[in-house]
Amino acid sequence: MNPAVRFNPPQQSRSQATLERILDAAERVLAQKSFGEATLAEIVEEAGVTVGAFYRRFPDKDALLHHLDDRFFGELYLLADELFDVQRWQGSAVATILRAVTERSAQLYGLRRGLLRSLFLRARTDPRIQQNACRLNDHYLERIRLLLLPRRAEFSHPDPERAISLGFVVMTGALREMILFGEVWPSRAELVGDDLPSELARVYLAYLGAAPGAA
Amino acid sequence: MNPAVRFNPPQQSRSQATLERILDAAERVLAQKSFGEATLAEIVEEAGVTVGAFYRRFPDKDALLHHLDDRFFGELYLLADELFDVQRWQGSAVATILRAVTERSAQLYGLRRGLLRSLFLRARTDPRIQQNACRLNDHYLERIRLLLLPRRAEFSHPDPERAISLGFVVMTGALREMILFGEVWPSRAELVGDDLPSELARVYLAYLGAAPGAA
DNA sequence: TGTACATCAGTGAACGCGCGTTCACTGATGTAC
DNA sequence: TGTACATCAGTGAACGCGCGTTCACTGATGTAC
C-alpha cells in the first residue's frame, strides 16, 4: 500500500491546499510534542479544517506521520547525494569533508527538530518508519564509506572501514543526544556552544586517526 | 510529595512481597515495550495480582515509573562513586580509566535496556524524570571532570575541560544509539561487534588527544 | 451562456473502544483480653 | 490458648474520560447539453 492511500486531487485549488495546510500544521504541532501526544483534533484545528477533511485524505492517523516520513526521508536522500558526492570533494582534505558533514547535519537537526524527534520515537514502534530509517542509515553509511575509504591511507585506525561506520554512528548519536533530546543535560548551552559541529568533526577525525586540519 | 506515596508495609510478608512482584513484573514488561504502551492490566497480570492491589501501593500509573526511576537512579549514583573514585585510579593511565568506564556503561545499558529506554522516552514528557536525569548527568559530569582534569597535561585538546564533558556526552549518546535504540542501524551486529566499549574508549581518548594506551 | 446533474471537499455531532481509576466487598493478619 | 475485633491486603466488576473514527449531511467545483 502506498504512502497515503488516495492521492489524486482533481479540484486542486481546494484539496491540495488543505492537504498542505494539514501537513504544515502537523509539523508545527510536532515541534512542541510527540506524535503520540498530539491529538488529531489539535492538528486539524491548527490547520483550520475539521476531522472529516482529514479523513478524506488519510485512512488513519498513522498515515499522516508516514506521509511526513516519506516526504522528509526523500529530502534526506537528496542531501546524502549532495553531501557525499565524490566529485565535489575531489582533492579536499578529510577534515574539510567531515567539517561540512557535521555542519550540515547539525543544521538539519536544528531546523527539523520536532519532526525528527517524533520520527525517532515512533521508529521503535512503527515497523514502517523503522525500516525507512534503517534503509536511510544504510544509504548514508554506504555513501560515506564510498567517500572516505579511498583515503584510508590517511587514517591510523587499524580498521578504517569500521572506524568510518562507527564514527558516523557516534556522530549521529551525539547530535541526537544534544540537539534532539538535550533537555537532560545540565548547562546545555555551554556544552553545545556555538562550535558543536567543529567539535564533532574533531571527534570523528581523531577517532579515524587523521590529521586535524586547519582550526 | 514522595516517590511513592504511602509506604509502610506492616504485614510485610504479604504487601512487601506483592510490591516487589509488581516492580519486577514492570521491569520485565518494559523489556518489551515502552511505559506508555504497557497497560496496567498487563503489568498487574504479569505480577499475578489485580489492579486493586496495585492502587493500594501507588496513587496512579506514573508513580510506578517514578518508583523504578528513583530506585534505579539510586544505583547509578553509587555506580558513579565507584567508577570515578579518585583513590581507585591513583596512578592509572587515562586509557585504563576510560576503558573501565565504557566497559561498565555498556554492560549497564545492556542489562537494564528496557528500563533505560522507558525512562529516556518518558524524560521528554515527565518533568520529574527529566529533572532526575539532568541531576544525574550533572553528577556524572562533575565526577569525571574531577577525575580527569588533574591529568589535563596529557591532553592535546585546547580546552580539556570542555573536551572531557563533551566526550562524555558523545560516549553516552553512542551507547544510547547502539544499545538502546539500535534497531535503526543496519547490520548492527557488525557495527557494534564485541569490542564496542574499547572502540568508544578510543573515541573518547582520541578526542581528548591522549595517549591510546595498550591494545 | 445558462441549466441540470454528478462528483468531490469539507462539516461536526455522535459513536465506540481502550485503558486508567474507583469502590463495595471478601479474605487475611495481627492485637487485646 | 482461644475468641472478638480492628486493620490492612487484595479482588474484580463497573465507571468514565479521551481520542480516533464514522457517517449523514451541506456546500463547492466541474461537466454535459
mmCIF file of C-alpha atoms in Angstrom, chain A residues 4-199:
data_model
loop_
_atom_site.group_PDB
_atom_site.id
_atom_site.type_symbol
_atom_site.label_atom_id
_atom_site.label_comp_id
_atom_site.label_asym_id
_atom_site.label_seq_id
_atom_site.Cartn_x
_atom_site.Cartn_y
_atom_site.Cartn_z
ATOM 1 C CA ALA A 4 -1.025 7.978 1.723
ATOM 2 C CA VAL A 5 -3.736 5.965 0.057
ATOM 3 C CA ARG A 6 -5.802 8.018 -2.370
ATOM 4 C CA PHE A 7 -3.845 10.894 -3.776
ATOM 5 C CA ASN A 8 -5.313 12.442 -6.854
ATOM 6 C CA PRO A 9 -6.552 15.906 -6.103
ATOM 7 C CA PRO A 10 -8.598 16.933 -9.113
ATOM 8 C CA GLN A 11 -10.142 20.138 -7.733
ATOM 9 C CA GLN A 12 -6.597 21.027 -6.773
ATOM 10 C CA SER A 13 -7.015 24.569 -5.589
ATOM 11 C CA ARG A 14 -9.003 23.247 -2.662
ATOM 12 C CA SER A 15 -7.913 19.756 -1.761
ATOM 13 C CA GLN A 16 -4.217 20.236 -2.434
ATOM 14 C CA ALA A 17 -4.209 23.392 -0.385
ATOM 15 C CA THR A 18 -5.880 21.766 2.613
ATOM 16 C CA LEU A 19 -3.544 18.809 2.368
ATOM 17 C CA GLU A 20 -0.580 21.111 2.628
ATOM 18 C CA ARG A 21 -2.168 23.024 5.435
ATOM 19 C CA ILE A 22 -2.612 19.769 7.341
ATOM 20 C CA LEU A 23 0.982 18.711 6.753
ATOM 21 C CA ASP A 24 2.378 22.070 7.775
ATOM 22 C CA ALA A 25 0.147 22.204 10.817
ATOM 23 C CA ALA A 26 1.311 18.724 11.796
ATOM 24 C CA GLU A 27 4.956 19.706 11.604
ATOM 25 C CA ARG A 28 4.201 22.790 13.650
ATOM 26 C CA VAL A 29 2.449 20.766 16.337
ATOM 27 C CA LEU A 30 5.249 18.201 16.356
ATOM 28 C CA ALA A 31 7.674 20.966 17.232
ATOM 29 C CA GLN A 32 6.018 21.027 20.640
ATOM 30 C CA LYS A 33 5.027 17.433 21.348
ATOM 31 C CA SER A 34 5.465 13.900 20.076
ATOM 32 C CA PHE A 35 3.131 12.350 17.553
ATOM 33 C CA GLY A 36 1.545 10.186 20.212
ATOM 34 C CA GLU A 37 0.819 13.169 22.412
ATOM 35 C CA ALA A 38 -0.560 15.270 19.606
ATOM 36 C CA THR A 39 -4.266 14.725 19.027
ATOM 37 C CA LEU A 40 -5.893 14.776 15.658
ATOM 38 C CA ALA A 41 -8.279 17.457 16.844
ATOM 39 C CA GLU A 42 -5.304 19.625 17.700
ATOM 40 C CA ILE A 43 -3.560 19.202 14.373
ATOM 41 C CA VAL A 44 -6.760 19.717 12.461
ATOM 42 C CA GLU A 45 -7.584 22.862 14.389
ATOM 43 C CA GLU A 46 -4.090 24.224 13.802
ATOM 44 C CA ALA A 47 -4.694 23.603 10.112
ATOM 45 C CA GLY A 48 -8.044 25.334 10.246
ATOM 46 C CA VAL A 49 -10.054 22.368 8.978
ATOM 47 C CA THR A 50 -12.171 19.642 10.573
ATOM 48 C CA VAL A 51 -11.619 15.947 11.176
ATOM 49 C CA GLY A 52 -13.718 14.981 8.191
ATOM 50 C CA ALA A 53 -11.387 16.851 5.873
ATOM 51 C CA PHE A 54 -8.509 14.918 7.326
ATOM 52 C CA TYR A 55 -10.128 11.520 6.782
ATOM 53 C CA ARG A 56 -10.840 12.389 3.205
ATOM 54 C CA ARG A 57 -7.071 12.431 2.606
ATOM 55 C CA PHE A 58 -5.737 9.848 5.037
ATOM 56 C CA PRO A 59 -7.014 6.422 6.053
ATOM 57 C CA ASP A 60 -5.946 6.957 9.663
ATOM 58 C CA LYS A 61 -3.757 8.983 11.987
ATOM 59 C CA ASP A 62 -0.612 6.951 11.347
ATOM 60 C CA ALA A 63 -0.799 7.628 7.641
ATOM 61 C CA LEU A 64 -0.129 11.280 8.389
ATOM 62 C CA LEU A 65 3.194 10.534 10.031
ATOM 63 C CA HIS A 66 4.059 8.088 7.291
ATOM 64 C CA HIS A 67 3.413 10.786 4.762
ATOM 65 C CA LEU A 68 5.667 13.235 6.582
ATOM 66 C CA ASP A 69 8.186 10.440 6.931
ATOM 67 C CA ASP A 70 8.287 9.667 3.237
ATOM 68 C CA ARG A 71 8.492 13.294 2.280
ATOM 69 C CA PHE A 72 11.251 14.080 4.741
ATOM 70 C CA PHE A 73 13.280 10.968 4.024
ATOM 71 C CA GLY A 74 13.131 11.851 0.378
ATOM 72 C CA GLU A 75 14.843 15.117 1.189
ATOM 73 C CA LEU A 76 17.426 13.268 3.237
ATOM 74 C CA TYR A 77 18.363 11.002 0.362
ATOM 75 C CA LEU A 78 18.949 14.057 -1.761
ATOM 76 C CA LEU A 79 21.042 15.568 0.991
ATOM 77 C CA ALA A 80 23.183 12.437 1.118
ATOM 78 C CA ASP A 81 23.828 12.601 -2.588
ATOM 79 C CA GLU A 82 24.847 16.208 -2.297
ATOM 80 C CA LEU A 83 26.893 15.814 0.854
ATOM 81 C CA PHE A 84 28.831 12.699 -0.069
ATOM 82 C CA ASP A 85 29.316 13.429 -3.727
ATOM 83 C CA VAL A 86 32.709 12.037 -4.689
ATOM 84 C CA GLN A 87 33.222 14.629 -7.424
ATOM 85 C CA ARG A 88 32.544 17.525 -5.134
ATOM 86 C CA TRP A 89 35.250 16.593 -2.662
ATOM 87 C CA GLN A 90 37.929 15.649 -5.155
ATOM 88 C CA GLY A 91 41.206 16.746 -3.641
ATOM 89 C CA SER A 92 39.700 18.014 -0.381
ATOM 90 C CA ALA A 93 41.141 17.075 2.984
ATOM 91 C CA VAL A 94 39.163 14.655 5.143
ATOM 92 C CA ALA A 95 38.969 17.364 7.784
ATOM 93 C CA THR A 96 37.186 19.640 5.350
ATOM 94 C CA ILE A 97 34.713 16.975 4.352
ATOM 95 C CA LEU A 98 33.823 15.966 7.879
ATOM 96 C CA ARG A 99 33.505 19.564 8.889
ATOM 97 C CA ALA A 100 30.939 20.082 6.147
ATOM 98 C CA VAL A 101 29.104 16.899 7.132
ATOM 99 C CA THR A 102 28.785 17.805 10.802
ATOM 100 C CA GLU A 103 27.879 21.376 9.988
ATOM 101 C CA ARG A 104 25.077 20.402 7.657
ATOM 102 C CA SER A 105 23.800 17.636 9.922
ATOM 103 C CA ALA A 106 23.652 19.885 12.959
ATOM 104 C CA GLN A 107 21.828 22.499 10.938
ATOM 105 C CA LEU A 108 19.308 19.947 9.745
ATOM 106 C CA TYR A 109 18.733 18.547 13.209
ATOM 107 C CA GLY A 110 18.093 22.032 14.490
ATOM 108 C CA LEU A 111 15.672 23.026 11.743
ATOM 109 C CA ARG A 112 13.585 19.852 11.751
ATOM 110 C CA ARG A 113 13.912 19.042 15.411
ATOM 111 C CA GLY A 114 10.260 18.310 16.064
ATOM 112 C CA LEU A 115 9.743 16.020 13.129
ATOM 113 C CA LEU A 116 12.992 14.189 13.761
ATOM 114 C CA ARG A 117 12.102 13.646 17.390
ATOM 115 C CA SER A 118 8.716 12.268 16.534
ATOM 116 C CA LEU A 119 10.010 10.019 13.810
ATOM 117 C CA PHE A 120 12.784 8.747 16.005
ATOM 118 C CA LEU A 121 10.412 7.987 18.862
ATOM 119 C CA ARG A 122 7.944 6.256 16.587
ATOM 120 C CA ALA A 123 10.614 4.223 14.861
ATOM 121 C CA ARG A 124 10.737 1.912 17.861
ATOM 122 C CA THR A 125 7.076 1.005 17.435
ATOM 123 C CA ASP A 126 6.204 1.527 13.823
ATOM 124 C CA PRO A 127 7.852 -1.086 11.593
ATOM 125 C CA ARG A 128 7.484 1.012 8.515
ATOM 126 C CA ILE A 129 9.214 4.087 9.909
ATOM 127 C CA GLN A 130 11.858 1.857 11.421
ATOM 128 C CA GLN A 131 12.511 0.198 8.098
ATOM 129 C CA ASN A 132 12.703 3.538 6.351
ATOM 130 C CA ALA A 133 15.153 4.806 8.928
ATOM 131 C CA CYS A 134 17.222 1.669 8.663
ATOM 132 C CA ARG A 135 17.450 1.929 4.914
ATOM 133 C CA LEU A 136 18.312 5.580 5.105
ATOM 134 C CA ASN A 137 21.077 4.943 7.601
ATOM 135 C CA ASP A 138 22.366 2.178 5.395
ATOM 136 C CA HIS A 139 22.452 4.595 2.499
ATOM 137 C CA TYR A 140 24.379 7.159 4.496
ATOM 138 C CA LEU A 141 26.858 4.589 5.726
ATOM 139 C CA GLU A 142 27.450 3.329 2.204
ATOM 140 C CA ARG A 143 27.932 6.794 0.830
ATOM 141 C CA ILE A 144 30.334 7.952 3.477
ATOM 142 C CA ARG A 145 32.339 4.730 3.151
ATOM 143 C CA LEU A 146 32.500 5.261 -0.574
ATOM 144 C CA LEU A 147 33.820 8.738 0.006
ATOM 145 C CA LEU A 148 36.305 8.096 2.776
ATOM 146 C CA LEU A 149 37.552 4.592 2.180
ATOM 147 C CA PRO A 150 39.786 5.616 -0.737
ATOM 148 C CA ARG A 151 41.612 7.870 1.730
ATOM 149 C CA ARG A 152 42.211 5.103 4.205
ATOM 150 C CA ALA A 153 45.935 5.635 3.915
ATOM 151 C CA GLU A 154 45.493 8.843 5.892
ATOM 152 C CA PHE A 155 43.900 7.011 8.836
ATOM 153 C CA SER A 156 45.831 5.410 11.630
ATOM 154 C CA HIS A 157 42.882 3.390 12.941
ATOM 155 C CA PRO A 158 43.650 -0.323 12.437
ATOM 156 C CA ASP A 159 40.250 -0.994 10.827
ATOM 157 C CA PRO A 160 39.399 2.087 8.748
ATOM 158 C CA GLU A 161 36.166 0.724 7.351
ATOM 159 C CA ARG A 162 34.689 0.034 10.739
ATOM 160 C CA ALA A 163 36.005 3.328 12.085
ATOM 161 C CA ILE A 164 34.261 5.212 9.303
ATOM 162 C CA SER A 165 30.968 3.468 10.069
ATOM 163 C CA LEU A 166 31.174 3.580 13.830
ATOM 164 C CA GLY A 167 32.376 7.163 13.747
ATOM 165 C CA PHE A 168 29.314 8.124 11.767
ATOM 166 C CA VAL A 169 27.022 6.401 14.252
ATOM 167 C CA VAL A 170 28.795 8.124 17.119
ATOM 168 C CA MET A 171 28.405 11.491 15.459
ATOM 169 C CA THR A 172 24.724 10.873 14.803
ATOM 170 C CA GLY A 173 24.175 9.717 18.355
ATOM 171 C CA ALA A 174 25.842 12.837 19.676
ATOM 172 C CA LEU A 175 23.614 15.053 17.547
ATOM 173 C CA ARG A 176 20.505 13.291 18.784
ATOM 174 C CA GLU A 177 21.710 13.481 22.335
ATOM 175 C CA MET A 178 22.487 17.178 22.219
ATOM 176 C CA ILE A 179 20.093 18.701 19.733
ATOM 177 C CA LEU A 180 17.087 16.405 19.780
ATOM 178 C CA PHE A 181 17.000 15.315 23.398
ATOM 179 C CA GLY A 182 19.319 17.747 25.131
ATOM 180 C CA GLU A 183 16.948 18.574 27.982
ATOM 181 C CA VAL A 184 18.592 16.003 30.197
ATOM 182 C CA TRP A 185 21.996 17.659 30.083
ATOM 183 C CA PRO A 186 22.712 20.417 32.556
ATOM 184 C CA SER A 187 24.082 23.723 31.304
ATOM 185 C CA ARG A 188 23.405 22.540 27.816
ATOM 186 C CA ALA A 189 24.260 25.878 26.236
ATOM 187 C CA GLU A 190 27.885 25.735 27.335
ATOM 188 C CA LEU A 191 28.132 22.076 26.447
ATOM 189 C CA VAL A 192 26.859 22.612 22.951
ATOM 190 C CA GLY A 193 28.405 26.019 22.448
ATOM 191 C CA ASP A 194 28.449 27.642 19.049
ATOM 192 C CA ASP A 195 31.012 25.280 17.615
ATOM 193 C CA LEU A 196 29.414 21.893 18.187
ATOM 194 C CA PRO A 197 29.855 20.867 14.552
ATOM 195 C CA SER A 198 33.571 21.546 14.600
ATOM 196 C CA GLU A 199 33.966 19.648 17.843
#
